[in-house]
Amino acid sequence: MKRLTVFCGSNPGNHPSYLLECEKLAELMVAKGIELVYGGGNVGLMGHIADSVLSRGGKVIGIIPERLVNIEVGHNGLTELIVVKTMHERKAKMAELSDGFIALPGGIGTLEEIMEVFTWTQLGYLSKPCALLNTNGFYDSLNTFLEHMVTSRFLRKEHKESLLISDDVKSLIEQMESHKIEYQDKWIKDRI
């Protein structure tokens, strides 16, 4: 993995572990020579992950839509800041530049971004690992809901299992580095 897209909140959240895990991820990425691709903001966890990578000598590419440059306070100290027209362009550029995707805690935007690339892998548009860093149990409820989708026969077990989930940064990155995405037929063929 040469580049990793990190989706995360434009707010810092309410628990110190969220910021701490950003720093652990940044340290590991820089040690492994993995560049950060992210949403280009200078606030919240977004700004913290970027600053943490930069302060350790790593490279950071931010991608931000024109409309959000002021809202998310576009980060001017990055290795490269790419300003695009739309959110769709932002996500397409992230997908193009990255070798994998990881979601740290965040809001609806974070959830939407990781679910979109996860869907793309399910449909065979991408074959790049997708992961959730489950800091402080942040994604426990989502994981339970995904299991519910499986038991309700709206999501294949193999697809659910291709979304890597861990509360340990090192373990999660190692899983991503070795994980192979194999396209499987999306449809659940046999009827109830």
PDB file of N, CA, C and O in Angstrom, residues 29-84:
ATOM      1  N   MET A  29       1.611   4.901   9.445  1.00  0.00           N
ATOM      2  CA  MET A  29       1.635   5.199   8.014  1.00  0.00           C
ATOM      3  C   MET A  29       2.992   5.759   7.589  1.00  0.00           C
ATOM      4  O   MET A  29       3.572   5.317   6.597  1.00  0.00           O
ATOM      5  N   VAL A  30       3.497   6.699   8.343  1.00  0.00           N
ATOM      6  CA  VAL A  30       4.792   7.304   8.002  1.00  0.00           C
ATOM      7  C   VAL A  30       5.904   6.264   8.102  1.00  0.00           C
ATOM      8  O   VAL A  30       6.773   6.184   7.227  1.00  0.00           O
ATOM      9  N   ALA A  31       5.877   5.433   9.133  1.00  0.00           N
ATOM     10  CA  ALA A  31       6.893   4.383   9.294  1.00  0.00           C
ATOM     11  C   ALA A  31       6.881   3.412   8.120  1.00  0.00           C
ATOM     12  O   ALA A  31       7.930   2.909   7.709  1.00  0.00           O
ATOM     13  N   LYS A  32       5.711   3.169   7.543  1.00  0.00           N
ATOM     14  CA  LYS A  32       5.585   2.240   6.417  1.00  0.00           C
ATOM     15  C   LYS A  32       5.687   2.942   5.061  1.00  0.00           C
ATOM     16  O   LYS A  32       5.561   2.303   4.022  1.00  0.00           O
ATOM     17  N   GLY A  33       5.853   4.261   5.070  1.00  0.00           N
ATOM     18  CA  GLY A  33       5.958   5.006   3.818  1.00  0.00           C
ATOM     19  C   GLY A  33       4.629   5.129   3.078  1.00  0.00           C
ATOM     20  O   GLY A  33       4.606   5.284   1.857  1.00  0.00           O
ATOM     21  N   ILE A  34       3.526   5.084   3.815  1.00  0.00           N
ATOM     22  CA  ILE A  34       2.195   5.201   3.215  1.00  0.00           C
ATOM     23  C   ILE A  34       1.756   6.664   3.261  1.00  0.00           C
ATOM     24  O   ILE A  34       1.740   7.285   4.319  1.00  0.00           O
ATOM     25  N   GLU A  35       1.417   7.207   2.105  1.00  0.00           N
ATOM     26  CA  GLU A  35       0.940   8.587   2.027  1.00  0.00           C
ATOM     27  C   GLU A  35      -0.534   8.655   2.404  1.00  0.00           C
ATOM     28  O   GLU A  35      -1.294   7.725   2.153  1.00  0.00           O
ATOM     29  N   LEU A  36      -0.931   9.784   2.989  1.00  0.00           N
ATOM     30  CA  LEU A  36      -2.312  10.013   3.381  1.00  0.00           C
ATOM     31  C   LEU A  36      -3.054  10.751   2.272  1.00  0.00           C
ATOM     32  O   LEU A  36      -2.571  11.752   1.751  1.00  0.00           O
ATOM     33  N   VAL A  37      -4.233  10.251   1.933  1.00  0.00           N
ATOM     34  CA  VAL A  37      -5.195  10.957   1.097  1.00  0.00           C
ATOM     35  C   VAL A  37      -6.413  11.175   1.993  1.00  0.00           C
ATOM     36  O   VAL A  37      -6.869  10.243   2.652  1.00  0.00           O
ATOM     37  N   TYR A  38      -6.925  12.391   2.025  1.00  0.00           N
ATOM     38  CA  TYR A  38      -8.059  12.673   2.910  1.00  0.00           C
ATOM     39  C   TYR A  38      -8.823  13.873   2.365  1.00  0.00           C
ATOM     40  O   TYR A  38      -8.486  14.417   1.320  1.00  0.00           O
ATOM     41  N   GLY A  39      -9.837  14.309   3.098  1.00  0.00           N
ATOM     42  CA  GLY A  39     -10.756  15.333   2.632  1.00  0.00           C
ATOM     43  C   GLY A  39     -10.267  16.756   2.574  1.00  0.00           C
ATOM     44  O   GLY A  39     -11.018  17.649   2.181  1.00  0.00           O
ATOM     45  N   GLY A  40      -9.031  17.034   2.952  1.00  0.00           N
ATOM     46  CA  GLY A  40      -8.441  18.356   2.759  1.00  0.00           C
ATOM     47  C   GLY A  40      -8.756  19.393   3.815  1.00  0.00           C
ATOM     48  O   GLY A  40      -8.316  20.534   3.699  1.00  0.00           O
ATOM     49  N   GLY A  41      -9.499  19.028   4.854  1.00  0.00           N
ATOM     50  CA  GLY A  41      -9.864  19.997   5.885  1.00  0.00           C
ATOM     51  C   GLY A  41      -8.788  20.186   6.943  1.00  0.00           C
ATOM     52  O   GLY A  41      -7.895  19.354   7.104  1.00  0.00           O
ATOM     53  N   ASN A  42      -8.916  21.286   7.666  1.00  0.00           N
ATOM     54  CA  ASN A  42      -7.953  21.639   8.713  1.00  0.00           C
ATOM     55  C   ASN A  42      -8.619  21.640  10.081  1.00  0.00           C
ATOM     56  O   ASN A  42      -8.135  22.285  11.003  1.00  0.00           O
ATOM     57  N   VAL A  43      -9.747  20.945  10.201  1.00  0.00           N
ATOM     58  CA  VAL A  43     -10.501  20.937  11.453  1.00  0.00           C
ATOM     59  C   VAL A  43     -10.805  19.507  11.870  1.00  0.00           C
ATOM     60  O   VAL A  43     -10.776  18.585  11.063  1.00  0.00           O
ATOM     61  N   GLY A  44     -11.112  19.324  13.149  1.00  0.00           N
ATOM     62  CA  GLY A  44     -11.526  18.031  13.669  1.00  0.00           C
ATOM     63  C   GLY A  44     -10.482  16.945  13.486  1.00  0.00           C
ATOM     64  O   GLY A  44      -9.269  17.205  13.458  1.00  0.00           O
ATOM     65  N   LEU A  45     -10.977  15.705  13.377  1.00  0.00           N
ATOM     66  CA  LEU A  45     -10.060  14.584  13.161  1.00  0.00           C
ATOM     67  C   LEU A  45      -9.360  14.705  11.812  1.00  0.00           C
ATOM     68  O   LEU A  45      -8.217  14.278  11.664  1.00  0.00           O
ATOM     69  N   MET A  46     -10.047  15.310  10.828  1.00  0.00           N
ATOM     70  CA  MET A  46      -9.429  15.499   9.514  1.00  0.00           C
ATOM     71  C   MET A  46      -8.129  16.293   9.633  1.00  0.00           C
ATOM     72  O   MET A  46      -7.086  15.882   9.125  1.00  0.00           O
ATOM     73  N   GLY A  47      -8.217  17.427  10.281  1.00  0.00           N
ATOM     74  CA  GLY A  47      -7.031  18.256  10.451  1.00  0.00           C
ATOM     75  C   GLY A  47      -5.976  17.567  11.294  1.00  0.00           C
ATOM     76  O   GLY A  47      -4.777  17.675  11.033  1.00  0.00           O
ATOM     77  N   HIS A  48      -6.431  16.819  12.299  1.00  0.00           N
ATOM     78  CA  HIS A  48      -5.492  16.160  13.208  1.00  0.00           C
ATOM     79  C   HIS A  48      -4.713  15.047  12.513  1.00  0.00           C
ATOM     80  O   HIS A  48      -3.494  14.927  12.708  1.00  0.00           O
ATOM     81  N   ILE A  49      -5.383  14.241  11.691  1.00  0.00           N
ATOM     82  CA  ILE A  49      -4.661  13.170  10.995  1.00  0.00           C
ATOM     83  C   ILE A  49      -3.663  13.775  10.015  1.00  0.00           C
ATOM     84  O   ILE A  49      -2.528  13.311   9.910  1.00  0.00           O
ATOM     85  N   ALA A  50      -4.054  14.834   9.316  1.00  0.00           N
ATOM     86  CA  ALA A  50      -3.139  15.480   8.370  1.00  0.00           C
ATOM     87  C   ALA A  50      -1.921  16.050   9.095  1.00  0.00           C
ATOM     88  O   ALA A  50      -0.774  15.811   8.695  1.00  0.00           O
ATOM     89  N   ASP A  51      -2.163  16.797  10.155  1.00  0.00           N
ATOM     90  CA  ASP A  51      -1.059  17.391  10.917  1.00  0.00           C
ATOM     91  C   ASP A  51      -0.162  16.326  11.524  1.00  0.00           C
ATOM     92  O   ASP A  51       1.060  16.488  11.579  1.00  0.00           O
ATOM     93  N   SER A  52      -0.762  15.232  11.976  1.00  0.00           N
ATOM     94  CA  SER A  52       0.021  14.153  12.587  1.00  0.00           C
ATOM     95  C   SER A  52       0.933  13.480  11.570  1.00  0.00           C
ATOM     96  O   SER A  52       2.079  13.146  11.881  1.00  0.00           O
ATOM     97  N   VAL A  53       0.453  13.289  10.360  1.00  0.00           N
ATOM     98  CA  VAL A  53       1.294  12.704   9.301  1.00  0.00           C
ATOM     99  C   VAL A  53       2.389  13.693   8.907  1.00  0.00           C
ATOM    100  O   VAL A  53       3.569  13.333   8.805  1.00  0.00           O
ATOM    101  N   LEU A  54       2.014  14.938   8.691  1.00  0.00           N
ATOM    102  CA  LEU A  54       2.993  15.959   8.278  1.00  0.00           C
ATOM    103  C   LEU A  54       4.088  16.159   9.324  1.00  0.00           C
ATOM    104  O   LEU A  54       5.263  16.271   8.976  1.00  0.00           O
ATOM    105  N   SER A  55       3.708  16.190  10.606  1.00  0.00           N
ATOM    106  CA  SER A  55       4.688  16.437  11.671  1.00  0.00           C
ATOM    107  C   SER A  55       5.697  15.300  11.796  1.00  0.00           C
ATOM    108  O   SER A  55       6.769  15.478  12.371  1.00  0.00           O
ATOM    109  N   ARG A  56       5.375  14.145  11.242  1.00  0.00           N
ATOM    110  CA  ARG A  56       6.286  12.998  11.270  1.00  0.00           C
ATOM    111  C   ARG A  56       7.048  12.849   9.954  1.00  0.00           C
ATOM    112  O   ARG A  56       7.711  11.848   9.723  1.00  0.00           O
ATOM    113  N   GLY A  57       6.891  13.832   9.063  1.00  0.00           N
ATOM    114  CA  GLY A  57       7.628  13.821   7.807  1.00  0.00           C
ATOM    115  C   GLY A  57       6.933  13.103   6.666  1.00  0.00           C
ATOM    116  O   GLY A  57       7.535  12.862   5.624  1.00  0.00           O
ATOM    117  N   GLY A  58       5.644  12.765   6.837  1.00  0.00           N
ATOM    118  CA  GLY A  58       4.907  12.065   5.790  1.00  0.00           C
ATOM    119  C   GLY A  58       4.305  13.013   4.767  1.00  0.00           C
ATOM    120  O   GLY A  58       4.331  14.233   4.924  1.00  0.00           O
ATOM    121  N   LYS A  59       3.760  12.418   3.716  1.00  0.00           N
ATOM    122  CA  LYS A  59       3.125  13.186   2.643  1.00  0.00           C
ATOM    123  C   LYS A  59       1.613  13.083   2.772  1.00  0.00           C
ATOM    124  O   LYS A  59       1.073  12.023   3.065  1.00  0.00           O
ATOM    125  N   VAL A  60       0.956  14.233   2.481  1.00  0.00           N
ATOM    126  CA  VAL A  60      -0.497  14.315   2.621  1.00  0.00           C
ATOM    127  C   VAL A  60      -1.096  14.997   1.394  1.00  0.00           C
ATOM    128  O   VAL A  60      -0.693  16.097   1.028  1.00  0.00           O
ATOM    129  N   ILE A  61      -2.062  14.310   0.787  1.00  0.00           N
ATOM    130  CA  ILE A  61      -2.817  14.879  -0.327  1.00  0.00           C
ATOM    131  C   ILE A  61      -4.237  15.104   0.166  1.00  0.00           C
ATOM    132  O   ILE A  61      -4.922  14.166   0.573  1.00  0.00           O
ATOM    133  N   GLY A  62      -4.672  16.350   0.125  1.00  0.00           N
ATOM    134  CA  GLY A  62      -6.040  16.685   0.504  1.00  0.00           C
ATOM    135  C   GLY A  62      -6.866  16.954  -0.736  1.00  0.00           C
ATOM    136  O   GLY A  62      -6.378  17.545  -1.699  1.00  0.00           O
ATOM    137  N   ILE A  63      -8.114  16.501  -0.709  1.00  0.00           N
ATOM    138  CA  ILE A  63      -9.017  16.730  -1.834  1.00  0.00           C
ATOM    139  C   ILE A  63     -10.294  17.332  -1.268  1.00  0.00           C
ATOM    140  O   ILE A  63     -10.973  16.710  -0.445  1.00  0.00           O
ATOM    141  N   ILE A  64     -10.606  18.541  -1.697  1.00  0.00           N
ATOM    142  CA  ILE A  64     -11.730  19.257  -1.100  1.00  0.00           C
ATOM    143  C   ILE A  64     -12.532  19.985  -2.187  1.00  0.00           C
ATOM    144  O   ILE A  64     -11.952  20.583  -3.088  1.00  0.00           O
ATOM    145  N   PRO A  65     -13.852  19.937  -2.118  1.00  0.00           N
ATOM    146  CA  PRO A  65     -14.677  20.703  -3.058  1.00  0.00           C
ATOM    147  C   PRO A  65     -14.603  22.196  -2.760  1.00  0.00           C
ATOM    148  O   PRO A  65     -14.447  22.596  -1.601  1.00  0.00           O
ATOM    149  N   GLU A  66     -14.746  23.001  -3.816  1.00  0.00           N
ATOM    150  CA  GLU A  66     -14.687  24.464  -3.671  1.00  0.00           C
ATOM    151  C   GLU A  66     -15.599  24.960  -2.551  1.00  0.00           C
ATOM    152  O   GLU A  66     -15.202  25.785  -1.741  1.00  0.00           O
ATOM    153  N   ARG A  67     -16.823  24.445  -2.510  1.00  0.00           N
ATOM    154  CA  ARG A  67     -17.804  24.903  -1.527  1.00  0.00           C
ATOM    155  C   ARG A  67     -17.368  24.647  -0.090  1.00  0.00           C
ATOM    156  O   ARG A  67     -17.762  25.357   0.832  1.00  0.00           O
ATOM    157  N   LEU A  68     -16.536  23.630   0.127  1.00  0.00           N
ATOM    158  CA  LEU A  68     -16.134  23.277   1.489  1.00  0.00           C
ATOM    159  C   LEU A  68     -14.796  23.879   1.917  1.00  0.00           C
ATOM    160  O   LEU A  68     -14.395  23.714   3.060  1.00  0.00           O
ATOM    161  N   VAL A  69     -14.119  24.551   1.023  1.00  0.00           N
ATOM    162  CA  VAL A  69     -12.821  25.125   1.383  1.00  0.00           C
ATOM    163  C   VAL A  69     -12.944  26.012   2.611  1.00  0.00           C
ATOM    164  O   VAL A  69     -12.134  25.929   3.532  1.00  0.00           O
ATOM    165  N   ASN A  70     -13.979  26.840   2.654  1.00  0.00           N
ATOM    166  CA  ASN A  70     -14.170  27.721   3.815  1.00  0.00           C
ATOM    167  C   ASN A  70     -14.865  27.024   4.969  1.00  0.00           C
ATOM    168  O   ASN A  70     -14.523  27.245   6.127  1.00  0.00           O
ATOM    169  N   ILE A  71     -15.838  26.147   4.683  1.00  0.00           N
ATOM    170  CA  ILE A  71     -16.583  25.463   5.743  1.00  0.00           C
ATOM    171  C   ILE A  71     -15.671  24.535   6.543  1.00  0.00           C
ATOM    172  O   ILE A  71     -15.690  24.524   7.764  1.00  0.00           O
ATOM    173  N   GLU A  72     -14.897  23.712   5.833  1.00  0.00           N
ATOM    174  CA  GLU A  72     -14.005  22.764   6.501  1.00  0.00           C
ATOM    175  C   GLU A  72     -12.603  23.347   6.671  1.00  0.00           C
ATOM    176  O   GLU A  72     -11.685  22.660   7.062  1.00  0.00           O
ATOM    177  N   VAL A  73     -12.461  24.602   6.363  1.00  0.00           N
ATOM    178  CA  VAL A  73     -11.203  25.323   6.485  1.00  0.00           C
ATOM    179  C   VAL A  73     -10.094  24.540   5.776  1.00  0.00           C
ATOM    180  O   VAL A  73      -9.325  23.814   6.401  1.00  0.00           O
ATOM    181  N   GLY A  74     -10.066  24.670   4.454  1.00  0.00           N
ATOM    182  CA  GLY A  74      -9.065  23.969   3.654  1.00  0.00           C
ATOM    183  C   GLY A  74      -7.667  24.113   4.231  1.00  0.00           C
ATOM    184  O   GLY A  74      -7.238  25.198   4.587  1.00  0.00           O
ATOM    185  N   HIS A  75      -6.974  23.008   4.323  1.00  0.00           N
ATOM    186  CA  HIS A  75      -5.640  22.945   4.929  1.00  0.00           C
ATOM    187  C   HIS A  75      -4.607  23.434   3.913  1.00  0.00           C
ATOM    188  O   HIS A  75      -4.433  22.838   2.862  1.00  0.00           O
ATOM    189  N   ASN A  76      -3.914  24.509   4.243  1.00  0.00           N
ATOM    190  CA  ASN A  76      -2.935  25.102   3.320  1.00  0.00           C
ATOM    191  C   ASN A  76      -1.522  24.578   3.494  1.00  0.00           C
ATOM    192  O   ASN A  76      -0.638  24.939   2.728  1.00  0.00           O
ATOM    193  N   GLY A  77      -1.286  23.710   4.475  1.00  0.00           N
ATOM    194  CA  GLY A  77       0.070  23.233   4.728  1.00  0.00           C
ATOM    195  C   GLY A  77       0.348  21.829   4.220  1.00  0.00           C
ATOM    196  O   GLY A  77       1.288  21.181   4.680  1.00  0.00           O
ATOM    197  N   LEU A  78      -0.459  21.341   3.302  1.00  0.00           N
ATOM    198  CA  LEU A  78      -0.329  19.968   2.831  1.00  0.00           C
ATOM    199  C   LEU A  78       0.746  19.818   1.757  1.00  0.00           C
ATOM    200  O   LEU A  78       1.169  20.793   1.145  1.00  0.00           O
ATOM    201  N   THR A  79       1.130  18.594   1.500  1.00  0.00           N
ATOM    202  CA  THR A  79       2.014  18.300   0.385  1.00  0.00           C
ATOM    203  C   THR A  79       1.335  18.733  -0.913  1.00  0.00           C
ATOM    204  O   THR A  79       1.960  19.312  -1.802  1.00  0.00           O
ATOM    205  N   GLU A  80       0.037  18.443  -0.994  1.00  0.00           N
ATOM    206  CA  GLU A  80      -0.753  18.851  -2.160  1.00  0.00           C
ATOM    207  C   GLU A  80      -2.213  18.995  -1.736  1.00  0.00           C
ATOM    208  O   GLU A  80      -2.752  18.134  -1.038  1.00  0.00           O
ATOM    209  N   LEU A  81      -2.844  20.088  -2.154  1.00  0.00           N
ATOM    210  CA  LEU A  81      -4.269  20.299  -1.926  1.00  0.00           C
ATOM    211  C   LEU A  81      -4.939  20.404  -3.287  1.00  0.00           C
ATOM    212  O   LEU A  81      -4.615  21.284  -4.084  1.00  0.00           O
ATOM    213  N   ILE A  82      -5.842  19.480  -3.554  1.00  0.00           N
ATOM    214  CA  ILE A  82      -6.565  19.457  -4.822  1.00  0.00           C
ATOM    215  C   ILE A  82      -7.976  19.968  -4.555  1.00  0.00           C
ATOM    216  O   ILE A  82      -8.707  19.397  -3.737  1.00  0.00           O
ATOM    217  N   VAL A  83      -8.352  21.048  -5.231  1.00  0.00           N
ATOM    218  CA  VAL A  83      -9.688  21.609  -5.086  1.00  0.00           C
ATOM    219  C   VAL A  83     -10.509  21.162  -6.296  1.00  0.00           C
ATOM    220  O   VAL A  83     -10.111  21.377  -7.435  1.00  0.00           O
ATOM    221  N   VAL A  84     -11.646  20.527  -6.016  1.00  0.00           N
ATOM    222  CA  VAL A  84     -12.525  20.014  -7.065  1.00  0.00           C
ATOM    223  C   VAL A  84     -13.868  20.727  -6.995  1.00  0.00           C
ATOM    224  O   VAL A  84     -14.132  21.469  -6.049  1.00  0.00           O
TER     225      VAL A  84
END
